[in-house]
PDB file of C-alpha atoms and ligand atoms in Angstrom:
ATOM      1  CA  MET A   1       6.341 -16.931   7.175  1.00  0.00           C
ATOM      2  CA  GLY A   2       8.174 -14.083   5.522  1.00  0.00           C
ATOM      3  CA  GLN A   3      10.588 -11.785   7.221  1.00  0.00           C
ATOM      4  CA  PHE A   4      10.136  -8.191   8.315  1.00  0.00           C
ATOM      5  CA  ILE A   5      12.279  -5.786   6.305  1.00  0.00           C
ATOM      6  CA  LYS A   6      12.744  -2.102   7.037  1.00  0.00           C
ATOM      7  CA  ALA A   7      10.879   0.020   4.503  1.00  0.00           C
ATOM      8  CA  ALA A   8      10.869   3.553   5.930  1.00  0.00           C
ATOM      9  CA  GLU A   9      11.989   5.735   8.796  1.00  0.00           C
ATOM     10  CA  PRO A  10       9.435   6.548  11.495  1.00  0.00           C
ATOM     11  CA  GLY A  11       7.793   9.837  10.508  1.00  0.00           C
ATOM     12  CA  GLU A  12       8.720   9.487   6.861  1.00  0.00           C
ATOM     13  CA  VAL A  13       5.107   8.869   5.803  1.00  0.00           C
ATOM     14  CA  GLN A  14       2.674  11.280   7.430  1.00  0.00           C
ATOM     15  CA  PRO A  15      -0.983  10.453   8.264  1.00  0.00           C
ATOM     16  CA  GLY A  16      -3.127  10.505   5.130  1.00  0.00           C
ATOM     17  CA  LYS A  17      -0.096   9.998   2.880  1.00  0.00           C
ATOM     18  CA  MET A  18       1.533   7.085   1.136  1.00  0.00           C
ATOM     19  CA  LYS A  19       4.930   6.334  -0.294  1.00  0.00           C
ATOM     20  CA  LEU A  20       6.333   3.899  -2.798  1.00  0.00           C
ATOM     21  CA  VAL A  21       8.854   1.582  -1.178  1.00  0.00           C
ATOM     22  CA  GLU A  22      10.747  -1.349  -2.619  1.00  0.00           C
ATOM     23  CA  VAL A  23      11.016  -4.357  -0.372  1.00  0.00           C
ATOM     24  CA  ASP A  24      12.559  -7.610  -1.519  1.00  0.00           C
ATOM     25  CA  ARG A  25      12.316  -6.405  -5.153  1.00  0.00           C
ATOM     26  CA  ARG A  26       8.569  -5.740  -4.773  1.00  0.00           C
ATOM     27  CA  GLU A  27       6.968  -2.340  -5.254  1.00  0.00           C
ATOM     28  CA  ILE A  28       4.741  -1.652  -2.284  1.00  0.00           C
ATOM     29  CA  ALA A  29       2.567   1.325  -1.395  1.00  0.00           C
ATOM     30  CA  LEU A  30       3.139   2.111   2.279  1.00  0.00           C
ATOM     31  CA  CYS A  31       0.074   3.953   3.602  1.00  0.00           C
ATOM     32  CA  ASN A  32      -0.427   5.884   6.811  1.00  0.00           C
ATOM     33  CA  VAL A  33      -4.067   5.914   7.924  1.00  0.00           C
ATOM     34  CA  ASP A  34      -4.434   8.083  11.032  1.00  0.00           C
ATOM     35  CA  GLY A  35      -1.044   6.966  12.311  1.00  0.00           C
ATOM     36  CA  GLN A  36      -1.498   3.295  11.513  1.00  0.00           C
ATOM     37  CA  PHE A  37       0.562   1.805   8.689  1.00  0.00           C
ATOM     38  CA  PHE A  38      -0.650  -0.535   5.970  1.00  0.00           C
ATOM     39  CA  ALA A  39       1.223  -1.986   3.016  1.00  0.00           C
ATOM     40  CA  VAL A  40      -0.281  -3.116  -0.278  1.00  0.00           C
ATOM     41  CA  ASP A  41       0.949  -3.972  -3.749  1.00  0.00           C
ATOM     42  CA  ASN A  42       1.672  -0.848  -5.770  1.00  0.00           C
ATOM     43  CA  ILE A  43       0.349  -2.201  -9.081  1.00  0.00           C
ATOM     44  CA  CYS A  44      -3.344  -1.901  -9.899  1.00  0.00           C
ATOM     45  CA  PRO A  45      -4.702  -5.254 -11.149  1.00  0.00           C
ATOM     46  CA  HIS A  46      -6.917  -3.489 -13.698  1.00  0.00           C
ATOM     47  CA  GLN A  47      -4.296  -2.090 -16.091  1.00  0.00           C
ATOM     48  CA  GLY A  48      -1.180  -1.711 -13.998  1.00  0.00           C
ATOM     49  CA  ALA A  49      -1.322   1.848 -12.682  1.00  0.00           C
ATOM     50  CA  PRO A  50       1.076   2.813  -9.891  1.00  0.00           C
ATOM     51  CA  LEU A  51      -1.325   2.998  -6.952  1.00  0.00           C
ATOM     52  CA  CYS A  52       0.964   5.189  -4.850  1.00  0.00           C
ATOM     53  CA  GLU A  53       0.228   7.989  -7.341  1.00  0.00           C
ATOM     54  CA  GLY A  54      -3.474   7.779  -6.536  1.00  0.00           C
ATOM     55  CA  GLU A  55      -5.391   9.240  -3.609  1.00  0.00           C
ATOM     56  CA  LEU A  56      -5.619   7.919  -0.078  1.00  0.00           C
ATOM     57  CA  ASP A  57      -8.924   8.761   1.602  1.00  0.00           C
ATOM     58  CA  GLY A  58      -9.147   7.090   4.993  1.00  0.00           C
ATOM     59  CA  ASN A  59      -8.718   3.365   4.335  1.00  0.00           C
ATOM     60  CA  ASN A  60      -9.641   3.837   0.713  1.00  0.00           C
ATOM     61  CA  LEU A  61      -6.926   3.946  -1.958  1.00  0.00           C
ATOM     62  CA  TRP A  62      -8.106   5.300  -5.314  1.00  0.00           C
ATOM     63  CA  CYS A  63      -6.303   4.226  -8.471  1.00  0.00           C
ATOM     64  CA  PRO A  64      -4.991   7.252 -10.414  1.00  0.00           C
ATOM     65  CA  TRP A  65      -5.983   5.931 -13.860  1.00  0.00           C
ATOM     66  CA  HIS A  66      -9.591   4.716 -13.876  1.00  0.00           C
ATOM     67  CA  GLY A  67     -10.791   5.188 -10.316  1.00  0.00           C
ATOM     68  CA  ALA A  68     -10.922   1.675  -8.903  1.00  0.00           C
ATOM     69  CA  SER A  69     -10.538   1.687  -5.148  1.00  0.00           C
ATOM     70  CA  PHE A  70      -9.112  -0.713  -2.618  1.00  0.00           C
ATOM     71  CA  ASP A  71      -9.200  -1.099   1.151  1.00  0.00           C
ATOM     72  CA  VAL A  72      -5.576  -0.722   2.261  1.00  0.00           C
ATOM     73  CA  ARG A  73      -6.292  -2.732   5.427  1.00  0.00           C
ATOM     74  CA  ASN A  74      -6.717  -5.963   3.482  1.00  0.00           C
ATOM     75  CA  GLY A  75      -6.388  -5.203  -0.248  1.00  0.00           C
ATOM     76  CA  ALA A  76     -10.073  -5.819  -0.985  1.00  0.00           C
ATOM     77  CA  VAL A  77     -11.659  -4.168  -4.029  1.00  0.00           C
ATOM     78  CA  LEU A  78     -14.143  -1.479  -3.015  1.00  0.00           C
ATOM     79  CA  SER A  79     -15.119  -0.233  -6.449  1.00  0.00           C
ATOM     80  CA  PRO A  80     -14.570  -1.210 -10.112  1.00  0.00           C
ATOM     81  CA  PRO A  81     -13.187  -1.320 -12.760  1.00  0.00           C
ATOM     82  CA  ALA A  82     -10.738  -3.545 -10.861  1.00  0.00           C
ATOM     83  CA  TYR A  83     -12.199  -6.836  -9.646  1.00  0.00           C
ATOM     84  CA  THR A  84      -9.109  -8.580  -8.265  1.00  0.00           C
ATOM     85  CA  PRO A  85      -7.874  -7.731  -4.764  1.00  0.00           C
ATOM     86  CA  ILE A  86      -4.339  -6.469  -4.274  1.00  0.00           C
ATOM     87  CA  ALA A  87      -1.899  -8.196  -1.948  1.00  0.00           C
ATOM     88  CA  SER A  88      -1.539  -6.717   1.511  1.00  0.00           C
ATOM     89  CA  PHE A  89       1.388  -7.210   3.833  1.00  0.00           C
ATOM     90  CA  PRO A  90       1.784  -7.112   7.631  1.00  0.00           C
ATOM     91  CA  VAL A  91       3.491  -3.981   8.943  1.00  0.00           C
ATOM     92  CA  ARG A  92       5.132  -3.325  12.286  1.00  0.00           C
ATOM     93  CA  VAL A  93       6.791  -0.267  13.741  1.00  0.00           C
ATOM     94  CA  THR A  94       9.941  -0.751  15.773  1.00  0.00           C
ATOM     95  CA  ALA A  95      12.555   1.617  17.133  1.00  0.00           C
ATOM     96  CA  GLY A  96      14.456   1.016  13.910  1.00  0.00           C
ATOM     97  CA  GLY A  97      11.672   1.993  11.547  1.00  0.00           C
ATOM     98  CA  VAL A  98       8.590   0.831   9.715  1.00  0.00           C
ATOM     99  CA  GLU A  99       8.991  -2.789   8.683  1.00  0.00           C
ATOM    100  CA  ILE A 100       7.002  -4.813   6.163  1.00  0.00           C
ATOM    101  CA  GLU A 101       6.730  -8.585   6.169  1.00  0.00           C
ATOM    102  CA  VAL A 102       7.300 -10.072   2.728  1.00  0.00           C
TER     103      VAL A 102
HETATM  104  S1  LIG B 201      -5.415   0.815 -13.862  1.00  0.00           S
HETATM  105 FE1  LIG B 201      -6.357   1.018 -11.928  1.00  0.00          FE
HETATM  106  S2  LIG B 201      -8.464   1.268 -12.371  1.00  0.00           S
HETATM  107 FE2  LIG B 201      -7.516   1.026 -14.301  1.00  0.00          FE
END
């Protein structure tokens, strides 16, 4: 079991948006899908693009470089050229903020 670490203030990431956060020396893309938060690795496994600079369309995160896409709910690959899933992390919202378990 990891520990939950505060990554953002409530309201800092609006629905349909994402933000790069650093938690425990890891770069993580914190995504808001219709008010629900998800956290995935920020680095695309294809050639290392920063995924937080891509597009978030519903649950679908599009890589900014070559258009691979991932499901932010679980990190699964939805379309190539990436074939390796990205790590996903549990998220909880408390009075203190949005916390990610790493
Ligand atoms: S670096 Fe992400 S698809 Fe190529």
